[in-house]
Amino acid sequence: MTTDPSYKKLFDMIETEQVPTHIFDAVVSRIHHYRTIRARIYLTAHIALVAVTIASLIPAIQYVTIEATHSGFMQYISLLVSDSSSIISNWKDFSLLIAESLPILGSIACITALFICTNSIYRSLKYIPKVTIKRYA
Amino acid sequence: MIQTDEELVLLSKQGDDSSFQELMRRYLEPIYNFIRQYIKTEADSDDVTQDTFFKAWKYIKKFKDGNAFKPWLYTIAKNTALDHIKKKKAVHFSDLDDLGHDVDFADTIKDLEPLPPEIFERAELAKELNQALETLHPDHRAIMIMHYHQDMTFEEISEIINTPMNTVKSWHRRSIIKIRKYWNKKKR
């Protein structure tokens, strides 16, 4: 179906509404407001995570210490420091002993908590300027 | 150098605010006038227009590269307008569905006659045209505005209003016949 160009000519005369001038600025403000709120939420969440991971580090470190003491890891380390020559001559057996006595679970807990903590601190620092930045001109 | 919509979208996705604002400047007036076909009050149209562009900004990262930006934006506008109407319950939603799907005489016409030239000599043509458009269903009205005033193809329109192209053409045909009938009545 083809339509005559007279219809196009007709609609060129249509009265269109003038766009209210405030709409553009209103949208820009709304975007800025949304970004600020979102940054505040993320910042709060990351600060909370930092607090939780720091709090969890204390028992994690205590657990590592207890685990290391019970498994004999601490004793082996002090032996390495005090009598290194005999350790070096029996390094294969000593390595196996160290590996067996490693406080694995506690170490994993500490490393994980440290990683999450530092990551959250980094992200918190990233969000701080977004929370306080002035409106985009 | 004037950037295309798709180039601006790509930059907006990367966080460039000025690119998104340029897209807003390009589409603010056509989108506002498109929304006015569905929502008659200025205050509500303001709100829906703001919502449309805010949603476009919020979901622009999900916009698929290679797609056309214009139909995507218009689809957001239409859905936002309809959601607003549902919330306000200003119009019974069934009224918006009353589009008359039966094939009638209008659909059998291949080519529509041109408008008589004397129409263009009428002093209040623009006002009468707006009144004639008021007699149409909002979707039909939107089709006429998008096609003739905003130069969109039937393919783009069918994508926006999520209707098969043949149906869009059929509604377009009926709208023209209705507008002509309106003027014929005015003559008498």
Tab-separated table of C-alpha atoms in Angstrom:
chain	number	residue	atom	x	y	z
A	1	MET	CA	0.000	0.000	0.000
A	2	THR	CA	1.279	3.441	-0.865
A	3	THR	CA	0.058	6.622	0.710
A	4	ASP	CA	-0.148	9.952	-0.983
A	5	PRO	CA	2.450	12.556	0.127
A	6	SER	CA	-0.421	14.872	1.041
A	7	TYR	CA	-0.688	12.954	4.329
A	8	LYS	CA	2.969	13.662	5.082
A	9	LYS	CA	2.331	17.335	4.290
A	10	LEU	CA	-0.663	17.281	6.607
A	11	PHE	CA	1.242	15.845	9.523
A	12	ASP	CA	4.073	18.315	9.072
A	13	MET	CA	1.537	20.899	10.214
A	14	ILE	CA	0.654	19.078	13.381
A	15	GLU	CA	0.896	21.044	16.585
A	16	THR	CA	3.495	19.360	18.699
A	17	GLU	CA	3.851	19.987	22.363
A	18	GLN	CA	6.734	22.070	23.629
A	19	VAL	CA	8.925	20.006	25.872
A	20	PRO	CA	9.032	21.558	29.342
A	21	THR	CA	12.536	22.922	29.868
A	22	HIS	CA	12.995	21.353	33.309
A	23	ILE	CA	12.764	17.719	32.117
A	24	PHE	CA	16.366	17.443	30.926
A	25	ASP	CA	17.789	18.745	34.216
A	26	ALA	CA	15.333	16.630	36.182
A	27	VAL	CA	16.612	13.450	34.514
A	28	VAL	CA	20.256	14.432	35.065
A	29	SER	CA	19.532	15.154	38.752
A	30	ARG	CA	17.694	11.876	39.124
A	31	ILE	CA	20.659	9.956	37.651
A	32	HIS	CA	23.040	11.757	39.998
A	33	HIS	CA	20.803	11.038	42.976
A	34	TYR	CA	20.558	7.356	42.051
A	35	ARG	CA	24.338	7.101	41.701
A	36	THR	CA	24.904	8.768	45.064
A	37	ILE	CA	22.428	6.494	46.849
A	38	ARG	CA	23.898	3.424	45.177
A	39	ALA	CA	27.440	4.479	46.129
A	40	ARG	CA	26.338	5.018	49.746
A	41	ILE	CA	24.763	1.567	49.883
A	42	TYR	CA	27.855	-0.076	48.435
A	43	LEU	CA	30.153	1.923	50.735
A	44	THR	CA	28.134	0.922	53.794
A	45	ALA	CA	28.158	-2.729	52.719
A	46	HIS	CA	31.912	-2.726	52.140
A	47	ILE	CA	32.649	-0.972	55.442
A	48	ALA	CA	30.500	-3.577	57.189
A	49	LEU	CA	32.417	-6.316	55.394
A	50	VAL	CA	35.734	-4.793	56.479
A	51	ALA	CA	34.516	-4.732	60.083
A	52	VAL	CA	33.305	-8.349	59.890
A	53	THR	CA	36.534	-9.610	58.310
A	54	ILE	CA	38.708	-7.761	60.849
A	55	ALA	CA	36.569	-9.221	63.612
A	56	SER	CA	36.925	-12.689	62.095
A	57	LEU	CA	40.696	-12.320	61.751
A	58	ILE	CA	41.189	-12.389	65.516
A	59	PRO	CA	39.676	-15.856	66.080
A	60	ALA	CA	41.274	-17.026	62.801
A	61	ILE	CA	44.736	-16.009	63.990
A	62	GLN	CA	44.059	-17.600	67.390
A	63	TYR	CA	42.976	-20.808	65.651
A	64	VAL	CA	46.093	-20.840	63.462
A	65	THR	CA	48.261	-20.411	66.558
A	66	ILE	CA	46.522	-23.218	68.435
A	67	GLU	CA	46.582	-25.503	65.389
A	68	ALA	CA	50.270	-24.772	64.770
A	69	THR	CA	51.164	-25.471	68.401
A	70	HIS	CA	49.207	-28.729	68.569
A	71	SER	CA	50.554	-30.054	65.266
A	72	GLY	CA	54.153	-29.277	66.221
A	73	PHE	CA	54.640	-26.787	63.448
A	74	MET	CA	55.966	-24.148	65.846
A	75	GLN	CA	58.478	-26.588	67.260
A	76	TYR	CA	59.736	-27.497	63.801
A	77	ILE	CA	60.158	-23.831	62.931
A	78	SER	CA	62.142	-23.141	66.105
A	79	LEU	CA	64.260	-26.205	65.294
A	80	LEU	CA	64.951	-24.808	61.839
A	81	VAL	CA	66.191	-21.592	63.406
A	82	SER	CA	68.276	-23.196	66.183
A	83	ASP	CA	69.781	-26.179	64.362
A	84	SER	CA	69.677	-25.409	60.660
A	85	SER	CA	72.688	-27.536	59.696
A	86	SER	CA	71.089	-30.846	60.743
A	87	ILE	CA	67.807	-29.741	59.149
A	88	ILE	CA	69.538	-29.070	55.831
A	89	SER	CA	71.155	-32.507	55.823
A	90	ASN	CA	67.732	-34.102	56.362
A	91	TRP	CA	65.781	-31.590	54.326
A	92	LYS	CA	63.536	-34.167	52.605
A	93	ASP	CA	62.210	-35.651	55.836
A	94	PHE	CA	61.997	-32.209	57.400
A	95	SER	CA	59.970	-30.903	54.437
A	96	LEU	CA	57.480	-33.743	54.850
A	97	LEU	CA	57.164	-33.026	58.545
A	98	ILE	CA	56.560	-29.321	57.891
A	99	ALA	CA	53.955	-30.139	55.214
A	100	GLU	CA	52.105	-32.538	57.514
A	101	SER	CA	52.073	-30.123	60.419
A	102	LEU	CA	50.956	-27.034	58.459
A	103	PRO	CA	47.876	-25.427	60.030
A	104	ILE	CA	46.005	-25.557	56.718
A	105	LEU	CA	42.490	-24.779	57.789
A	106	GLY	CA	43.489	-21.863	59.963
A	107	SER	CA	45.782	-20.498	57.251
A	108	ILE	CA	43.025	-20.660	54.659
A	109	ALA	CA	40.666	-18.862	57.052
A	110	CYS	CA	43.242	-16.113	57.724
A	111	ILE	CA	44.181	-15.642	54.078
A	112	THR	CA	40.534	-15.537	53.010
A	113	ALA	CA	39.654	-12.991	55.690
A	114	LEU	CA	42.682	-10.863	54.777
A	115	PHE	CA	41.843	-10.994	51.073
A	116	ILE	CA	38.210	-10.003	51.627
A	117	CYS	CA	39.257	-7.277	54.047
A	118	THR	CA	41.787	-5.667	51.707
A	119	ASN	CA	39.422	-5.989	48.736
A	120	SER	CA	36.633	-4.289	50.700
A	121	ILE	CA	38.966	-1.513	51.846
A	122	TYR	CA	39.991	-0.919	48.226
A	123	ARG	CA	36.363	-0.784	47.050
A	124	SER	CA	35.363	1.465	49.941
A	125	LEU	CA	38.055	3.938	48.939
A	126	LYS	CA	36.697	3.809	45.373
A	127	TYR	CA	33.154	4.676	46.498
A	128	ILE	CA	34.017	7.499	48.889
A	129	PRO	CA	34.453	10.136	46.124
A	130	LYS	CA	31.183	9.008	44.477
A	131	VAL	CA	29.294	9.593	47.690
A	132	THR	CA	30.593	13.093	48.145
A	133	ILE	CA	30.975	14.273	44.507
A	134	LYS	CA	29.053	17.364	43.456
A	135	ARG	CA	26.368	17.215	40.775
A	136	TYR	CA	27.677	16.730	37.244
A	137	ALA	CA	27.385	20.079	35.448
B	1	MET	CA	31.597	15.066	13.309
B	2	ILE	CA	28.068	14.024	14.228
B	3	GLN	CA	28.077	10.713	16.038
B	4	THR	CA	25.440	8.094	15.336
B	5	ASP	CA	23.059	6.952	18.043
B	6	GLU	CA	24.857	3.632	18.270
B	7	GLU	CA	28.239	5.334	18.762
B	8	LEU	CA	26.766	7.433	21.542
B	9	VAL	CA	25.225	4.345	23.126
B	10	LEU	CA	28.600	2.615	23.113
B	11	LEU	CA	30.197	5.591	24.876
B	12	SER	CA	27.295	5.808	27.334
B	13	LYS	CA	27.809	2.159	28.212
B	14	GLN	CA	31.391	3.032	29.124
B	15	GLY	CA	30.109	5.668	31.542
B	16	ASP	CA	30.347	8.772	29.369
B	17	ASP	CA	27.596	11.042	30.697
B	18	SER	CA	27.888	13.604	27.918
B	19	SER	CA	27.088	10.947	25.298
B	20	PHE	CA	23.930	9.921	27.095
B	21	GLN	CA	22.942	13.550	27.486
B	22	GLU	CA	23.399	14.044	23.748
B	23	LEU	CA	21.043	11.108	23.139
B	24	MET	CA	18.570	12.756	25.515
B	25	ARG	CA	18.778	16.042	23.629
B	26	ARG	CA	18.079	14.225	20.335
B	27	TYR	CA	15.088	12.263	21.556
B	28	LEU	CA	13.520	14.381	24.281
B	29	GLU	CA	11.041	16.150	22.017
B	30	PRO	CA	9.946	13.155	19.869
B	31	ILE	CA	9.641	10.902	22.910
B	32	TYR	CA	7.689	13.543	24.833
B	33	ASN	CA	5.279	13.983	21.907
B	34	PHE	CA	4.988	10.218	21.517
B	35	ILE	CA	4.091	9.860	25.181
B	36	ARG	CA	1.514	12.670	24.838
B	37	GLN	CA	-0.404	10.372	22.454
B	38	TYR	CA	-1.045	8.091	25.424
B	39	ILE	CA	-1.070	10.514	28.324
B	40	LYS	CA	-2.932	13.741	28.038
B	41	THR	CA	-1.949	15.634	31.167
B	42	GLU	CA	1.292	17.619	31.098
B	43	ALA	CA	2.359	16.684	34.632
B	44	ASP	CA	1.923	12.958	34.009
B	45	SER	CA	3.660	13.204	30.638
B	46	ASP	CA	6.594	14.945	32.356
B	47	ASP	CA	6.857	12.101	34.871
B	48	VAL	CA	6.630	9.383	32.235
B	49	THR	CA	9.221	11.107	30.038
B	50	GLN	CA	11.604	11.367	32.972
B	51	ASP	CA	10.980	7.730	33.860
B	52	THR	CA	11.651	6.703	30.255
B	53	PHE	CA	15.045	8.376	30.040
B	54	PHE	CA	16.026	7.277	33.517
B	55	LYS	CA	15.220	3.660	32.614
B	56	ALA	CA	17.126	4.040	29.341
B	57	TRP	CA	20.180	5.204	31.291
B	58	LYS	CA	19.794	2.496	33.930
B	59	TYR	CA	19.505	-0.363	31.441
B	60	ILE	CA	21.781	0.927	28.708
B	61	LYS	CA	24.495	-1.541	29.672
B	62	LYS	CA	22.095	-4.331	28.724
B	63	PHE	CA	21.468	-2.789	25.295
B	64	LYS	CA	22.766	-5.223	22.670
B	65	ASP	CA	25.373	-3.813	20.310
B	66	GLY	CA	24.224	-3.881	16.722
B	67	ASN	CA	20.573	-3.215	17.558
B	68	ALA	CA	18.917	0.094	16.693
B	69	PHE	CA	18.635	2.477	19.618
B	70	LYS	CA	15.506	4.354	18.478
B	71	PRO	CA	13.008	1.452	18.579
B	72	TRP	CA	14.461	0.344	21.928
B	73	LEU	CA	13.920	3.786	23.419
B	74	TYR	CA	10.416	4.089	22.014
B	75	THR	CA	9.535	0.665	23.404
B	76	ILE	CA	10.615	1.802	26.861
B	77	ALA	CA	8.515	4.945	26.421
B	78	LYS	CA	5.431	3.011	25.400
B	79	ASN	CA	5.716	0.434	28.185
B	80	THR	CA	6.318	3.165	30.762
B	81	ALA	CA	3.279	5.089	29.522
B	82	LEU	CA	1.064	2.004	29.679
B	83	ASP	CA	2.323	1.112	33.177
B	84	HIS	CA	1.506	4.635	34.265
B	85	ILE	CA	-1.991	4.401	32.823
B	86	LYS	CA	-2.570	1.078	34.594
B	87	LYS	CA	-1.415	2.547	37.900
B	88	LYS	CA	-3.549	5.633	37.579
B	89	LYS	CA	-6.478	3.542	36.302
B	90	ALA	CA	-7.505	6.668	34.391
B	91	VAL	CA	-8.527	4.522	31.479
B	92	HIS	CA	-9.953	1.044	31.644
B	93	PHE	CA	-7.229	-1.097	30.226
B	94	SER	CA	-9.742	-2.981	28.147
B	95	ASP	CA	-10.411	0.286	26.317
B	96	LEU	CA	-6.812	0.260	25.154
B	97	ASP	CA	-7.318	-3.250	23.815
B	98	ASP	CA	-10.382	-2.317	21.819
B	99	LEU	CA	-8.609	-2.158	18.506
B	100	GLY	CA	-11.087	-4.018	16.330
B	101	HIS	CA	-9.129	-6.944	15.009
B	102	ASP	CA	-11.754	-7.940	12.471
B	103	VAL	CA	-10.885	-7.319	8.875
B	104	ASP	CA	-13.132	-4.662	7.494
B	105	PHE	CA	-13.519	-2.641	4.360
B	106	ALA	CA	-10.484	-0.488	5.154
B	107	ASP	CA	-8.185	-3.482	4.919
B	108	THR	CA	-9.274	-4.245	1.384
B	109	ILE	CA	-8.233	-0.854	0.080
B	110	LYS	CA	-4.876	-0.972	-1.668
B	111	ASP	CA	-4.158	2.704	-2.136
B	112	LEU	CA	-5.720	5.554	-0.227
B	113	GLU	CA	-6.904	8.617	-2.057
B	114	PRO	CA	-4.927	11.800	-1.622
B	115	LEU	CA	-6.302	14.497	0.620
B	116	PRO	CA	-8.286	17.191	-1.175
B	117	PRO	CA	-6.120	20.316	-1.566
B	118	GLU	CA	-8.726	22.589	0.027
B	119	ILE	CA	-7.942	20.967	3.373
B	120	PHE	CA	-4.623	22.812	3.442
B	121	GLU	CA	-6.391	26.120	3.065
B	122	ARG	CA	-8.293	25.711	6.300
B	123	ALA	CA	-7.322	28.329	8.830
B	124	GLU	CA	-7.282	26.033	11.853
B	125	LEU	CA	-5.900	22.977	10.124
B	126	ALA	CA	-3.395	22.115	12.843
B	127	LYS	CA	-6.010	22.350	15.579
B	128	GLU	CA	-8.504	20.297	13.554
B	129	LEU	CA	-5.859	17.688	12.853
B	130	ASN	CA	-5.203	17.339	16.578
B	131	GLN	CA	-8.941	16.983	17.145
B	132	ALA	CA	-9.137	14.360	14.414
B	133	LEU	CA	-6.265	12.454	16.035
B	134	GLU	CA	-8.102	12.537	19.346
B	135	THR	CA	-10.773	10.318	17.812
B	136	LEU	CA	-8.226	7.563	17.265
B	137	HIS	CA	-7.091	4.830	19.624
B	138	PRO	CA	-3.780	5.774	21.325
B	139	ASP	CA	-1.862	3.073	19.436
B	140	HIS	CA	-3.332	4.217	16.106
B	141	ARG	CA	-2.564	7.816	16.976
B	142	ALA	CA	0.988	6.867	17.885
B	143	ILE	CA	1.391	5.030	14.558
B	144	MET	CA	0.339	8.142	12.629
B	145	ILE	CA	2.674	10.417	14.584
B	146	MET	CA	5.612	8.037	14.363
B	147	HIS	CA	5.162	7.400	10.648
B	148	TYR	CA	4.345	10.862	9.327
B	149	HIS	CA	5.820	13.221	11.856
B	150	GLN	CA	8.820	11.271	13.081
B	151	ASP	CA	9.545	9.496	9.752
B	152	MET	CA	9.639	5.999	11.158
B	153	THR	CA	9.098	2.974	8.951
B	154	PHE	CA	6.298	0.493	9.563
B	155	GLU	CA	8.954	-2.047	10.463
B	156	GLU	CA	10.318	0.167	13.246
B	157	ILE	CA	6.791	0.949	14.441
B	158	SER	CA	5.796	-2.720	14.525
B	159	GLU	CA	8.857	-3.441	16.683
B	160	ILE	CA	8.013	-0.635	19.077
B	161	ILE	CA	4.358	-1.465	19.598
B	162	ASN	CA	5.085	-5.186	19.370
B	163	THR	CA	2.529	-5.806	16.639
B	164	PRO	CA	2.905	-7.576	13.269
B	165	MET	CA	3.694	-5.201	10.431
B	166	ASN	CA	0.565	-6.073	8.460
B	167	THR	CA	-1.545	-5.172	11.473
B	168	VAL	CA	0.299	-1.857	11.802
B	169	LYS	CA	-0.383	-1.108	8.133
B	170	SER	CA	-4.010	-2.078	8.582
B	171	TRP	CA	-4.421	0.245	11.576
B	172	HIS	CA	-2.673	2.984	9.633
B	173	ARG	CA	-5.119	2.557	6.777
B	174	ARG	CA	-8.116	2.682	9.102
B	175	SER	CA	-6.772	5.762	10.834
B	176	ILE	CA	-6.472	7.609	7.545
B	177	ILE	CA	-10.024	6.677	6.622
B	178	LYS	CA	-11.237	7.825	10.015
B	179	ILE	CA	-9.407	11.142	9.695
B	180	ARG	CA	-10.932	11.689	6.258
B	181	LYS	CA	-14.409	10.928	7.618
B	182	TYR	CA	-13.805	13.473	10.360
B	183	TRP	CA	-13.070	16.121	7.736
B	184	ASN	CA	-15.992	15.147	5.606
B	185	LYS	CA	-18.237	15.671	8.623
B	186	LYS	CA	-16.604	19.051	9.251
B	187	LYS	CA	-17.417	20.121	5.692
B	188	ARG	CA	-21.111	19.639	6.222
